[in-house]
Short mmCIF file of C-alpha atoms and ligand atoms in Angstrom, two decimals:
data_model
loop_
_atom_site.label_atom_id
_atom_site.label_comp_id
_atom_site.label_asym_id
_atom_site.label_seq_id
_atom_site.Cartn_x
_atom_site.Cartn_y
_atom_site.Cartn_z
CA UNK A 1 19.15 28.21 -20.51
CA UNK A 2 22.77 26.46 -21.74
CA UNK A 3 24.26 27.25 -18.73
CA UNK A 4 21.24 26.23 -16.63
CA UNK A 5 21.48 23.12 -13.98
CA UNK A 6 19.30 20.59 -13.62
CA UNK A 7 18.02 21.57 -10.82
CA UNK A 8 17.64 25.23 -12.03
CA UNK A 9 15.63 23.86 -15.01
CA UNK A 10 13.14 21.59 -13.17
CA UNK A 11 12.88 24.94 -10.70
CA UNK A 12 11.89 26.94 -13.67
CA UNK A 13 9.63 24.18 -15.30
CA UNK A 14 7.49 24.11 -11.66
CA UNK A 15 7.28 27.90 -11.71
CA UNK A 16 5.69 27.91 -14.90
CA UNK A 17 3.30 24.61 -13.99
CA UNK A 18 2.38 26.71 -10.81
CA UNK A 19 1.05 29.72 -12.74
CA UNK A 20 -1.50 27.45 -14.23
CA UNK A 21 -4.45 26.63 -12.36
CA UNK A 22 -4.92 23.28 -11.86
CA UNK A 23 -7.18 21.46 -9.26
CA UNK A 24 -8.71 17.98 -9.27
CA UNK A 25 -11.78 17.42 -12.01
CA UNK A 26 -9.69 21.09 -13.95
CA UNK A 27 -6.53 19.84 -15.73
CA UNK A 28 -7.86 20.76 -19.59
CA UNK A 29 -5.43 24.10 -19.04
CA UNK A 30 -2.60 22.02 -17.34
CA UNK A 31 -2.76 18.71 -20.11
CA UNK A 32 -2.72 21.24 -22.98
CA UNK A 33 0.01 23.64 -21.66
CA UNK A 34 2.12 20.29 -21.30
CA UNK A 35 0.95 18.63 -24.68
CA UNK A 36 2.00 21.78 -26.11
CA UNK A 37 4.98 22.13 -24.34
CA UNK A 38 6.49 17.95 -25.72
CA UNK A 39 4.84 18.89 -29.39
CA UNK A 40 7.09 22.12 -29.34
CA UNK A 41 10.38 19.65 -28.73
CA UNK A 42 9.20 17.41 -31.32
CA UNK A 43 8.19 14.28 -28.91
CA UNK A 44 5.29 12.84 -29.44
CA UNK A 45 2.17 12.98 -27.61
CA UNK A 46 -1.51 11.53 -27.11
CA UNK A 47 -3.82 12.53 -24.81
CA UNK A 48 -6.37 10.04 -23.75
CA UNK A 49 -10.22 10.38 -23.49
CA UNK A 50 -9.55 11.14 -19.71
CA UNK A 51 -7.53 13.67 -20.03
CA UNK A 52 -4.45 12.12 -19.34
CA UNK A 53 -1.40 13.09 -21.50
CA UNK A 54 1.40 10.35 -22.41
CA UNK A 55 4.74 11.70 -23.85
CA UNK A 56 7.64 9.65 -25.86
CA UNK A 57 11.30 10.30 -25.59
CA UNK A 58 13.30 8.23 -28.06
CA UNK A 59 15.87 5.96 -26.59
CA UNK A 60 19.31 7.49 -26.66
CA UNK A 61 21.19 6.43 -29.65
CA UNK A 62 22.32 2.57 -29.21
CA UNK A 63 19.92 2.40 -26.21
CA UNK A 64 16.96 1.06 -28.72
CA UNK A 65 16.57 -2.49 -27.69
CA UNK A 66 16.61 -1.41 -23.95
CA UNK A 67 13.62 -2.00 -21.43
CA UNK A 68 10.96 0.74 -21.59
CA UNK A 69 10.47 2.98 -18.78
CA UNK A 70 7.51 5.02 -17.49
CA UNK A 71 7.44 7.79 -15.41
CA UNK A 72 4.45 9.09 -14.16
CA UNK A 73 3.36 11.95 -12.30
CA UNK A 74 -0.56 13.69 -11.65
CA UNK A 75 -1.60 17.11 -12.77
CA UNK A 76 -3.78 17.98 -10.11
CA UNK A 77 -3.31 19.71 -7.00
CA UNK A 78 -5.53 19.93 -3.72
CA UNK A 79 -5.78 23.74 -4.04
CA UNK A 80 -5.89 25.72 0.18
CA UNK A 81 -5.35 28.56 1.15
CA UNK A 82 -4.74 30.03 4.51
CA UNK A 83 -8.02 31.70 6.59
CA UNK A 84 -8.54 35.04 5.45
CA UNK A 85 -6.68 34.75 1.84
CA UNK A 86 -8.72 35.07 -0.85
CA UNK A 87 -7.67 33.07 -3.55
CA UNK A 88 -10.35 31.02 -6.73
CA UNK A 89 -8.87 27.89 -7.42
CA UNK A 90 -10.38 28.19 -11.24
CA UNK A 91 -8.54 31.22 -11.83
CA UNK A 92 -5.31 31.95 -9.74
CA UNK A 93 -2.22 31.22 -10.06
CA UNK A 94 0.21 30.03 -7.36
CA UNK A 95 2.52 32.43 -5.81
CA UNK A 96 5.81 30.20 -5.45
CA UNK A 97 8.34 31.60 -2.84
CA UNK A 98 11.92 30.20 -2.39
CA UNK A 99 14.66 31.18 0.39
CA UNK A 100 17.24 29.14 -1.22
CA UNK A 101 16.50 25.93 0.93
CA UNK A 102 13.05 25.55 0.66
CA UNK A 103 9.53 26.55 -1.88
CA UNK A 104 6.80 27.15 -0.16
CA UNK A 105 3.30 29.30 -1.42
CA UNK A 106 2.14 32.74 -0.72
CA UNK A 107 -0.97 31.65 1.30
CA UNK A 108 -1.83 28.78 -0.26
CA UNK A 109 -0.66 24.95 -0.71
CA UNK A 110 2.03 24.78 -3.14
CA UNK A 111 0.87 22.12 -5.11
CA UNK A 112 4.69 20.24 -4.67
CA UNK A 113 2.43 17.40 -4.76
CA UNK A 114 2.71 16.97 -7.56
CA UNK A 115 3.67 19.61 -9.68
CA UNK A 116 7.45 18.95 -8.79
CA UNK A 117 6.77 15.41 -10.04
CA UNK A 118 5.86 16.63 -13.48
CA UNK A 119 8.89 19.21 -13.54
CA UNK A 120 11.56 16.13 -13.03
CA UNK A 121 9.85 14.49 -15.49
CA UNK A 122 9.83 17.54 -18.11
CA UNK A 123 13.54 17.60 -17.43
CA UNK A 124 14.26 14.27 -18.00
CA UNK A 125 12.14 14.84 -21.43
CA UNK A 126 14.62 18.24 -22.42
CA UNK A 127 17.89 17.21 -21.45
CA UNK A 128 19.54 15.01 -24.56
CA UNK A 129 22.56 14.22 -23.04
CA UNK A 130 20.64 11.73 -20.64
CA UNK A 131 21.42 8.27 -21.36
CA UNK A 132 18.49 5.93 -21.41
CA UNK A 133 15.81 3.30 -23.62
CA UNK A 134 12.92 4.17 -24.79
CA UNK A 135 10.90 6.50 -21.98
CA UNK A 136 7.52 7.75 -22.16
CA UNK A 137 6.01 10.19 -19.51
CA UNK A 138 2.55 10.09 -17.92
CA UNK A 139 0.70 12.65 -16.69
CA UNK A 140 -2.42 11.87 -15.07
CA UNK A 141 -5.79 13.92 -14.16
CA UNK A 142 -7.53 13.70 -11.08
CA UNK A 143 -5.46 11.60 -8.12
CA UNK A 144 -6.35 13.65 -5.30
CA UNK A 145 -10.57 12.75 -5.40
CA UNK A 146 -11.12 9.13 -6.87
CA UNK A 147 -8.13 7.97 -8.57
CA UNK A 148 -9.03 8.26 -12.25
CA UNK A 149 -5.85 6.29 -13.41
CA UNK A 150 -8.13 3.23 -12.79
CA UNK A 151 -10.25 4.15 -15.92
CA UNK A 152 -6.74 4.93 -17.79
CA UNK A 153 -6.64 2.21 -21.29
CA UNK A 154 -4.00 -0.78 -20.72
CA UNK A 155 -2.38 0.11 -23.79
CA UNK A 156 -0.60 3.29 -22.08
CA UNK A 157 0.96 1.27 -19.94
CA UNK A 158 3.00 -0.78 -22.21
CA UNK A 159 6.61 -0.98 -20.27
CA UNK A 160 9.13 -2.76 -17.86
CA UNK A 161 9.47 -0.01 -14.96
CA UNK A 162 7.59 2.60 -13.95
CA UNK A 163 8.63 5.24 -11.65
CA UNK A 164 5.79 7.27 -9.72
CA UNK A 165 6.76 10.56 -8.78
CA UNK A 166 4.07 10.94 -5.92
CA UNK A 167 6.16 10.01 -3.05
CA UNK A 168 6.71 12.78 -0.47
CA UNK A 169 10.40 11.63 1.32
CA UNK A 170 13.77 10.87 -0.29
CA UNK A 171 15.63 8.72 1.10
CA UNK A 172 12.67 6.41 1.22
CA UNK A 173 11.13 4.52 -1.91
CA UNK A 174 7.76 3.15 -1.91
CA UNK A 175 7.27 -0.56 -2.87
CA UNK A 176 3.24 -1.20 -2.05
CA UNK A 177 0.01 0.50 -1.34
CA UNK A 178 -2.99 -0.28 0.26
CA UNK A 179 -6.24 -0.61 -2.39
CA UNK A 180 -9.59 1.23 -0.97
CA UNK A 181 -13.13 0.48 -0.96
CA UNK A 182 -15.90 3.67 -0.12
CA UNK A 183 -18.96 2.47 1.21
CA UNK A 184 -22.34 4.19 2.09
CA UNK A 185 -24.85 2.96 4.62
CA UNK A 186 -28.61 4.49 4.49
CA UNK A 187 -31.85 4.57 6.09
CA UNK A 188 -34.67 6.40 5.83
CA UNK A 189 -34.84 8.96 9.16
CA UNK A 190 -38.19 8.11 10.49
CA UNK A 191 -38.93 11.19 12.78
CA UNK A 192 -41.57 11.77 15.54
CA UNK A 193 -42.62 14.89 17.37
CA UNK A 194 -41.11 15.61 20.54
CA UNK A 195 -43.36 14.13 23.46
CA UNK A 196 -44.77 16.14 25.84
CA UNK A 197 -42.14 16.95 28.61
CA UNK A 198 -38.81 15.41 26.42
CA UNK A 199 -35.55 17.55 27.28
CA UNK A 200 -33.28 18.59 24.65
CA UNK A 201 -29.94 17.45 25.37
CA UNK A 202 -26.93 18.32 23.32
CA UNK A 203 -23.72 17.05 23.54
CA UNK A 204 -20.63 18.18 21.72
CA UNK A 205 -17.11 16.58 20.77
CA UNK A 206 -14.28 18.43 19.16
CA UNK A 207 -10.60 19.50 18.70
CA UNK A 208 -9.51 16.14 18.12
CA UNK A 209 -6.66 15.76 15.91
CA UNK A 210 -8.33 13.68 12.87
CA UNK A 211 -5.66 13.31 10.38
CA UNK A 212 -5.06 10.53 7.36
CA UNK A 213 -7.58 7.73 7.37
CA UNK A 214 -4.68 6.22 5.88
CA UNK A 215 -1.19 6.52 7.33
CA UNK A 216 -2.67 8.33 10.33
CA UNK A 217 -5.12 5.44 11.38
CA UNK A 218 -2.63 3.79 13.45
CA UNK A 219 -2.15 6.47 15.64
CA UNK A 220 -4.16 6.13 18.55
CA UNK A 221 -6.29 9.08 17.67
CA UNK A 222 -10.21 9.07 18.49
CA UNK A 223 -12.76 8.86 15.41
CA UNK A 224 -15.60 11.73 17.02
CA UNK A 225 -18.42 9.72 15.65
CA UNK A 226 -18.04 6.62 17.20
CA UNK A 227 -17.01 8.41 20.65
CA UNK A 228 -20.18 10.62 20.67
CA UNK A 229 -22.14 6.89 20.00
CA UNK A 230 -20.15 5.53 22.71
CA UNK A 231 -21.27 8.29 24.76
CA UNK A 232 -24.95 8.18 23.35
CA UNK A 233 -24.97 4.27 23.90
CA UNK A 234 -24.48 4.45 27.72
CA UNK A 235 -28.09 6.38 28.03
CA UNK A 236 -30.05 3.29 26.10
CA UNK A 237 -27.66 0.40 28.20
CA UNK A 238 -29.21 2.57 31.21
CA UNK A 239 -32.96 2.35 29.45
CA UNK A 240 -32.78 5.85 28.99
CA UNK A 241 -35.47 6.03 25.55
CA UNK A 242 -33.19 8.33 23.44
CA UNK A 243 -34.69 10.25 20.19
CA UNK A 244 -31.69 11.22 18.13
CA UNK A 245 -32.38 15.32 16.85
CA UNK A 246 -29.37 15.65 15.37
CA UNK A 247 -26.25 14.23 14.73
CA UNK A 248 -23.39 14.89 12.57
CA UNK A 249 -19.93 14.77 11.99
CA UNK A 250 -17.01 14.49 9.94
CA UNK A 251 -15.22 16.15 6.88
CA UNK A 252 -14.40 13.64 4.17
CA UNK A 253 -14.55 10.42 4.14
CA UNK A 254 -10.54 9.74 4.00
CA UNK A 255 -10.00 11.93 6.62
CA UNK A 256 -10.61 10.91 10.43
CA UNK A 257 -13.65 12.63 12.25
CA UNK A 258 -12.01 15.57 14.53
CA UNK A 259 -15.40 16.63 15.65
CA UNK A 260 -19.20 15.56 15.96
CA UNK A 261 -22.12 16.44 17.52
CA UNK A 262 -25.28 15.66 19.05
CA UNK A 263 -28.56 16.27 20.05
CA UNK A 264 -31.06 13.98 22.08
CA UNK A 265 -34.38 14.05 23.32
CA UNK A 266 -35.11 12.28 26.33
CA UNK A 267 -37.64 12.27 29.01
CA UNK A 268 -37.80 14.92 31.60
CA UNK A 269 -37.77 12.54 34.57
CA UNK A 270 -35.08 10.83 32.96
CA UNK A 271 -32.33 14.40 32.34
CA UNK A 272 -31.16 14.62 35.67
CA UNK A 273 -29.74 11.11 34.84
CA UNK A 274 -29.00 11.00 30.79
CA UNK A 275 -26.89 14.28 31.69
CA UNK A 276 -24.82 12.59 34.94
CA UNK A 277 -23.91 9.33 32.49
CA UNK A 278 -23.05 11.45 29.55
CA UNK A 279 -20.77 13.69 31.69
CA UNK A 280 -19.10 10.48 33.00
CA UNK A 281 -18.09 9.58 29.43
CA UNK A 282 -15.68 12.10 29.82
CA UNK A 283 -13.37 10.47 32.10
CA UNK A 284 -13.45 7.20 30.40
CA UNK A 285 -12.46 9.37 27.01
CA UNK A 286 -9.25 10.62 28.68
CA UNK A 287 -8.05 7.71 30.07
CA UNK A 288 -8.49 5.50 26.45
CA UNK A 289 -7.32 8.47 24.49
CA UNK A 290 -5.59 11.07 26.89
CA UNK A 291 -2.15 11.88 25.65
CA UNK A 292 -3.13 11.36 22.25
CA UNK A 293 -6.01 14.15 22.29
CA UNK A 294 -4.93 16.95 24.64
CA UNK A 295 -7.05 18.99 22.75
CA UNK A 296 -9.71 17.84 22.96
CA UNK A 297 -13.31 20.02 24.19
CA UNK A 298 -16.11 17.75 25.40
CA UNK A 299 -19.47 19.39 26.31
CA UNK A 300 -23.22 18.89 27.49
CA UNK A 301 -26.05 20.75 28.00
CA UNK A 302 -29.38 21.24 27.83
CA UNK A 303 -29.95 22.78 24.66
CA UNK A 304 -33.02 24.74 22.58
CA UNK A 305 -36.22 22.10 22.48
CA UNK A 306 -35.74 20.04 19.15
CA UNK A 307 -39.40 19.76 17.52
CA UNK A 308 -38.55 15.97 16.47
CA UNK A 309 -36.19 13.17 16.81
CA UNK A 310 -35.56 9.68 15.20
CA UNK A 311 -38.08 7.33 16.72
CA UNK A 312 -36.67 5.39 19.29
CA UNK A 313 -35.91 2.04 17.48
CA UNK A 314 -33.90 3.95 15.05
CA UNK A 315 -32.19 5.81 17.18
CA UNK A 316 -30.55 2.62 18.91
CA UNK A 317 -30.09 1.33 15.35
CA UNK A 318 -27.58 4.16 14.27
CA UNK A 319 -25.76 3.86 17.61
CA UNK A 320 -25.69 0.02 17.38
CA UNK A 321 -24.39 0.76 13.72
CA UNK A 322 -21.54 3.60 14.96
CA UNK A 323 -20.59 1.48 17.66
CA UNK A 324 -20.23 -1.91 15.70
CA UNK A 325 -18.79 -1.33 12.66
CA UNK A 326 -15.38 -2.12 11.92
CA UNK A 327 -13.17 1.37 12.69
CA UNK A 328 -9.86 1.77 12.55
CA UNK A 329 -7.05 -0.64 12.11
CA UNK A 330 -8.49 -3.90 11.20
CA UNK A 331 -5.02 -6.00 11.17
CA UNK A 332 -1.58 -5.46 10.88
CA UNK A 333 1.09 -6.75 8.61
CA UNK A 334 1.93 -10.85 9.88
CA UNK A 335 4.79 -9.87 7.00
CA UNK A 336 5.87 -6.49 7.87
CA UNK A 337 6.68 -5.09 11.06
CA UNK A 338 4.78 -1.91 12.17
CA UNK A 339 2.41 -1.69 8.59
CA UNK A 340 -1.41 -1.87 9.17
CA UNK A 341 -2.60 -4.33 6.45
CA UNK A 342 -6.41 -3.17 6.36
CA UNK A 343 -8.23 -0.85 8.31
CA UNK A 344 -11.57 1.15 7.88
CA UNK A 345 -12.73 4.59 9.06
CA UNK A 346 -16.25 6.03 9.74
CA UNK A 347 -15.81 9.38 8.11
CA UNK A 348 -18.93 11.29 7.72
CA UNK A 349 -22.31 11.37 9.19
CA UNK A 350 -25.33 13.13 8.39
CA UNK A 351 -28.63 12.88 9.87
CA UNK A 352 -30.96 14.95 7.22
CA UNK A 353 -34.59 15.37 7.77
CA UNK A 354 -35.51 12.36 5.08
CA UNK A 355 -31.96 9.92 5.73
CA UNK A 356 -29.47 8.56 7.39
CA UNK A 357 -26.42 8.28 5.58
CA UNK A 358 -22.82 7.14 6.86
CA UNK A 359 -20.16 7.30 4.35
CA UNK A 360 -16.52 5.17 4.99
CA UNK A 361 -13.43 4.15 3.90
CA UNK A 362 -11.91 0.49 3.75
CA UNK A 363 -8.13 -0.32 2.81
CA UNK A 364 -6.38 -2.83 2.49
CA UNK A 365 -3.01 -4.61 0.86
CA UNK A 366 -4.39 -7.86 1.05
CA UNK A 367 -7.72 -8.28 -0.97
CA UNK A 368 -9.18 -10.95 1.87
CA UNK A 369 -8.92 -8.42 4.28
CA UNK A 370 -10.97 -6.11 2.34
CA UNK A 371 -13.76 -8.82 1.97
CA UNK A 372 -14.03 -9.23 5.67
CA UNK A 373 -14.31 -5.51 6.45
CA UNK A 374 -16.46 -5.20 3.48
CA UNK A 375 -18.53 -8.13 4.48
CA UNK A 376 -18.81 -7.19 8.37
CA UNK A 377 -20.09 -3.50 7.39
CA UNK A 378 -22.75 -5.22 5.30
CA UNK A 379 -23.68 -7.75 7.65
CA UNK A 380 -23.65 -5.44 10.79
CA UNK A 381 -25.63 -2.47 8.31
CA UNK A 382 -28.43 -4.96 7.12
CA UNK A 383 -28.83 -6.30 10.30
CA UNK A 384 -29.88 -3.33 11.81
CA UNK A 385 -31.82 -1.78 8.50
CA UNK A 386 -29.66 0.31 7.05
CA UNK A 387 -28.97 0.26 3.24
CA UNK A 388 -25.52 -0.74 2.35
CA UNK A 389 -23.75 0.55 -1.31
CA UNK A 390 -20.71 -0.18 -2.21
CA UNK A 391 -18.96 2.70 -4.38
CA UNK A 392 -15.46 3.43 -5.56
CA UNK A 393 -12.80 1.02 -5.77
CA UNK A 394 -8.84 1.71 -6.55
CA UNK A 395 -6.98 -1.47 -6.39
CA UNK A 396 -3.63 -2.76 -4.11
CA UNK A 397 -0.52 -2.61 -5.09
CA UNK A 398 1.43 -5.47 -3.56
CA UNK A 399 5.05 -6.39 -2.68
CA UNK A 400 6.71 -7.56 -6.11
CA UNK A 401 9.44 -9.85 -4.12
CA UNK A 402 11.41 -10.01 -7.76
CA UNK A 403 11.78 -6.61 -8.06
CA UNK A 404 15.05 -5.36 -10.17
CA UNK A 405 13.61 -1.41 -10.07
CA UNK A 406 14.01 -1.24 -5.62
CA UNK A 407 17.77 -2.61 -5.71
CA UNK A 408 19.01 -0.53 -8.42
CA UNK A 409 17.15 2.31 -7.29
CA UNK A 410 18.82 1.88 -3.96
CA UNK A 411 22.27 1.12 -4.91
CA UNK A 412 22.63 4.14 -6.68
CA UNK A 413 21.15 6.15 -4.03
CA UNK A 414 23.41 5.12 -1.53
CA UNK A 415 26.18 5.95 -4.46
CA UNK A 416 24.82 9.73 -4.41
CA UNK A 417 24.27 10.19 -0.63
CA UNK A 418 26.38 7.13 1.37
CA UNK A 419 22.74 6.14 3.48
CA UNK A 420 20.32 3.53 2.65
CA UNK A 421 17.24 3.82 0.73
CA UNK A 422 14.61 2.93 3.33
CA UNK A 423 12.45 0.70 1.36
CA UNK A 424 8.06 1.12 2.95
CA UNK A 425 4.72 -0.61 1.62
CA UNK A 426 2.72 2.56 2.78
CA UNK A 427 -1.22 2.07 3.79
CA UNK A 428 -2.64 4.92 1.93
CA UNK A 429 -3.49 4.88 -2.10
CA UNK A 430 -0.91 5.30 -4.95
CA UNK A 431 -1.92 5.25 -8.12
CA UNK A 432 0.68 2.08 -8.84
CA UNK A 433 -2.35 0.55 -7.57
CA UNK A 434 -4.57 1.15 -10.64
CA UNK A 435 -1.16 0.58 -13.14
CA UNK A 436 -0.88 -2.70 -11.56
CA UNK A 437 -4.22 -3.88 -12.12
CA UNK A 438 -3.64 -3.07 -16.04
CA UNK A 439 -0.15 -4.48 -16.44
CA UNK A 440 0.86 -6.45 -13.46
CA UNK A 441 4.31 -6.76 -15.37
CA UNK A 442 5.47 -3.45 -14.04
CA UNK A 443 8.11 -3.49 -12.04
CA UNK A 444 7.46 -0.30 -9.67
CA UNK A 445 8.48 2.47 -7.56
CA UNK A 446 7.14 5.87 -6.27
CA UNK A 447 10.16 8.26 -5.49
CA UNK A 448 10.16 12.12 -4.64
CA UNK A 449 11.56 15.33 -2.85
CA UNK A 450 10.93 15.56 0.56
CA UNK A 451 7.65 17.61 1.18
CA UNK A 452 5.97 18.73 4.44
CA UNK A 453 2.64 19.89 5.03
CA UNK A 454 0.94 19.01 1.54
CA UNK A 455 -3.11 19.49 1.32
CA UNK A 456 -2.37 23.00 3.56
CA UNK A 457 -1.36 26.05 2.80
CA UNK A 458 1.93 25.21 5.22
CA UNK A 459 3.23 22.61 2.16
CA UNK A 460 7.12 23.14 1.49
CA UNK A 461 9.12 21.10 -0.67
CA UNK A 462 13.29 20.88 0.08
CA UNK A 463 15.00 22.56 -2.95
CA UNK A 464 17.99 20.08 -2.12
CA UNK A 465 15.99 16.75 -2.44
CA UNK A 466 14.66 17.88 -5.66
CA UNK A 467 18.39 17.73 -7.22
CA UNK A 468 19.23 14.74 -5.26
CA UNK A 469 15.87 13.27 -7.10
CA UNK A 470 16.76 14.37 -10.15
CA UNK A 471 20.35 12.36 -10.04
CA UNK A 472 18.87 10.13 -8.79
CA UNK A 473 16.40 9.33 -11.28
CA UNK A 474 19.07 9.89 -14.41
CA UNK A 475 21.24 7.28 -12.95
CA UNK A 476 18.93 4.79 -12.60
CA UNK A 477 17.73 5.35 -16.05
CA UNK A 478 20.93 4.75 -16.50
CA UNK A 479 21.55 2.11 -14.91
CA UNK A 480 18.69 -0.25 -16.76
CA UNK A 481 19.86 0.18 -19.83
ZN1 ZN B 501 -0.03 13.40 -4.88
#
């Protein structure tokens, strides 16, 4: 490919990573494929005990004494396809599609994010007329479900900058992330029969538009589980004895609940009344959330008679818990205008026929912030018997205010394209989070194309940002020499 681009090289690279299947907890194919590929070109490699691979490009020649950078990108992709397209994660490859301007999948996610992260970096490893110090490339396993990088040994992560290639705008460059907690609260689902006469209510809440539990929490949207407990809530403030049959909501625990729902048992002389107040919650729904839910579908009705329910005590436990709980944004930013410093989402419920088990989501920038969520949730969960756990944790990244990396980088972006860089502390997870921990003399950055639409089948990634990230990337390799 003498006569190739840049850009038509990285295009080819990510055609070739797409025909390899690659999703989270899978990247044996993917590591080897790129092992093999740097051992072919003579770089050296190791792959550590996770899986991750690290590659080493000698400094161009007089560049030896210069500052080492890293550039890291992960090998997994969230793999989705469209309703009604078959398609096995394990086994097929992606079907990438280009009209010139744009790549986008047949039927499935395109796995942009972040397999056009690794193809920069494989150019920057081929091309030898880049000028630049030492450089090593990382390629990590399993980002997209728990963050492995935090396990990842110190010594990989020797170096002055690193650039992440996980960022999903250019013309924006990512300076800090928020660190998460999960937590899990428990409690053994003490059932009863039915009593004689109970009525089977059920209540149902859905079409919301969930979203992000990270940079979507500050958008006004409604978290299902803790309306439908809001609902629930107004029959025991009315001393309406309410037997929870079911209840359930939810689809990850990073993701905002778009729909739950419910079933209650409650005494026959008591329906005509638990149905009128739980009705009524639907006004008060619209005007709190309104504009930001139009589609949202909101029913009752008197449903098939549940055999059992949670005894009563327990019942107004798990609504005290749903309705208590810190959910959604916690605090904002005193430093930075318009970013949500720590904030928490309810994610999933399940109400099995033994437990009780809530699972959420804490983040934060600011580690205090994360103790007093963390601390509330345990306080609030103990108090009214429930079990508390606390289980995965991927660290902050914060604001390094001495930071050579973000000027340069945005100097010689407003060189290429005449605008500024817009420089954002994002509240979701970057895996600069776990780097930092390890070596909190990085000085870092996450950069990348522009991509739309990534965890869907709808991702696209702009062809033109790709070679604007390229040049952009060579010239500030450049540029620290
Ligand atoms: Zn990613």
């Amino acid at each position: 490919m003498s006569h190739a681009t840049p850009l038509d090289i990285i295009l080819w690279e990510f055609d070739q990573i797409a025909q390899i299947p690659r999703p989270s907890h899978h990247e044996e194919k993917i590591g080897k494929y790129l092992a093999d590929w740097a051992r072919e070109r003579g770089l050296s490699v190791t792959c550590d005990e996770l899986g991750d691979v690290i590659i080493d490009k000698p400094a161009a020649p007089g560049c030896e004494g210069s500052p080492r950078v890293i550039l890291q990108a992960h090998m997994d992709m969230v793999c989705v396809a469209a309703k009604g397209v078959a398609f096995d994660p394990l086994r097929d490859p992606i079907k990438v599609v280009s009209d010139g301007k744009v790549l986008r999948a047949e039927g499935t996610s395109l796995g942009a994010d972040d397999g056009i992260g690794i193809a920069l970096c494989l150019y920057v490893l081929q091309d030898e007329t880049l000028r630049h110090g030492p450089l090593r490339v990382i390629f990590t396993v399993n980002e997209e479900d728990g963050m492995s990088s935090v396990d990842m040994p110190a010594q990989y992560l020797d170096g002055d900058y690193l650039i992440n290639l996980d960022w999903e705008w250019l013309g924006s460059l990512c300076n800090s992330a928020a660190g998460c907690d999960f937590i899990r609260l428990s409690r053994t689902a003490a059932r009863i029969p039915a009593a004689d006469g109970d009525v089977t209510l059920e209540v149902t809440l859905k079409g919301l538009q969930g979203g992000h539990s990270g940079v979507g929490i500050n958008l006004g949207r409604a978290n299902a589980l803790v309306c439908m407990a809001s609902a629930l809530s107004r029959l025991t403030e009315a001393d309406i004895p309410v037997k929870i049959a079911a209840f359930s909501g939810g689809q990850a625990k990073n993701a905002i609940p778009a729909a739950a729902q419910a079933a209650v048992l409650v005494p026959s002389d008591l329906a005509q009344k638990a149905v009128h107040l739980l009705a009524a919650y639907e006004q008060d729904f619209v005007s709190a959330f309104g504009e930001k839910e139009p589609g949202y579908v909101y029913a009752v009705r008197q449903g098939d008679a549940a055999a059992t329910g949670l005894d009563t005590d327990v019942s107004n436990a798990l609504l005290a818990l749903l309705t208590s709980l810190p959910n959604g944004v916690n605090t904002m930013s005193p430093f930075v205008s318009s970013l949500v410093e720590s904030s928490q989402n309810l994610g999933l419920l399940t109400v099995g026929p033994e437990e009780i088990v809530l699972e959420a989501m804490e983040r934060s920038c600011v580690n205090y912030r994360a103790e007093e969520i963390l601390r509330a949730s345990r306080q609030i969960a103990e108090a009214l018997g429930f079990t508390y756990t606390q289980g995965d944790h991927a660290p902050a990244w914060g604001v390094n205010p001495h930071s050579r990396l973000v000027p340069v980088t945005c100097a010689v972006y407003k060189e290429i394209s005449g605008a500024d860089m817009v420089v954002e502390p994002v509240h979701g997870g970057l895996e600069c989070g776990a780097f930092y921990e390890k070596n909190p003399k990085l000085d870092m950055i996450a950069i990348g194309p522009s991509l739309t639409g990534v965890h869907s089948p709808d991702e696209t990634c702009d062809i033109d940002s790709v070679r604007i990230t390229a040049e952009l990337i060579v010239k500030v390799l450049e540029r620290l020499i």
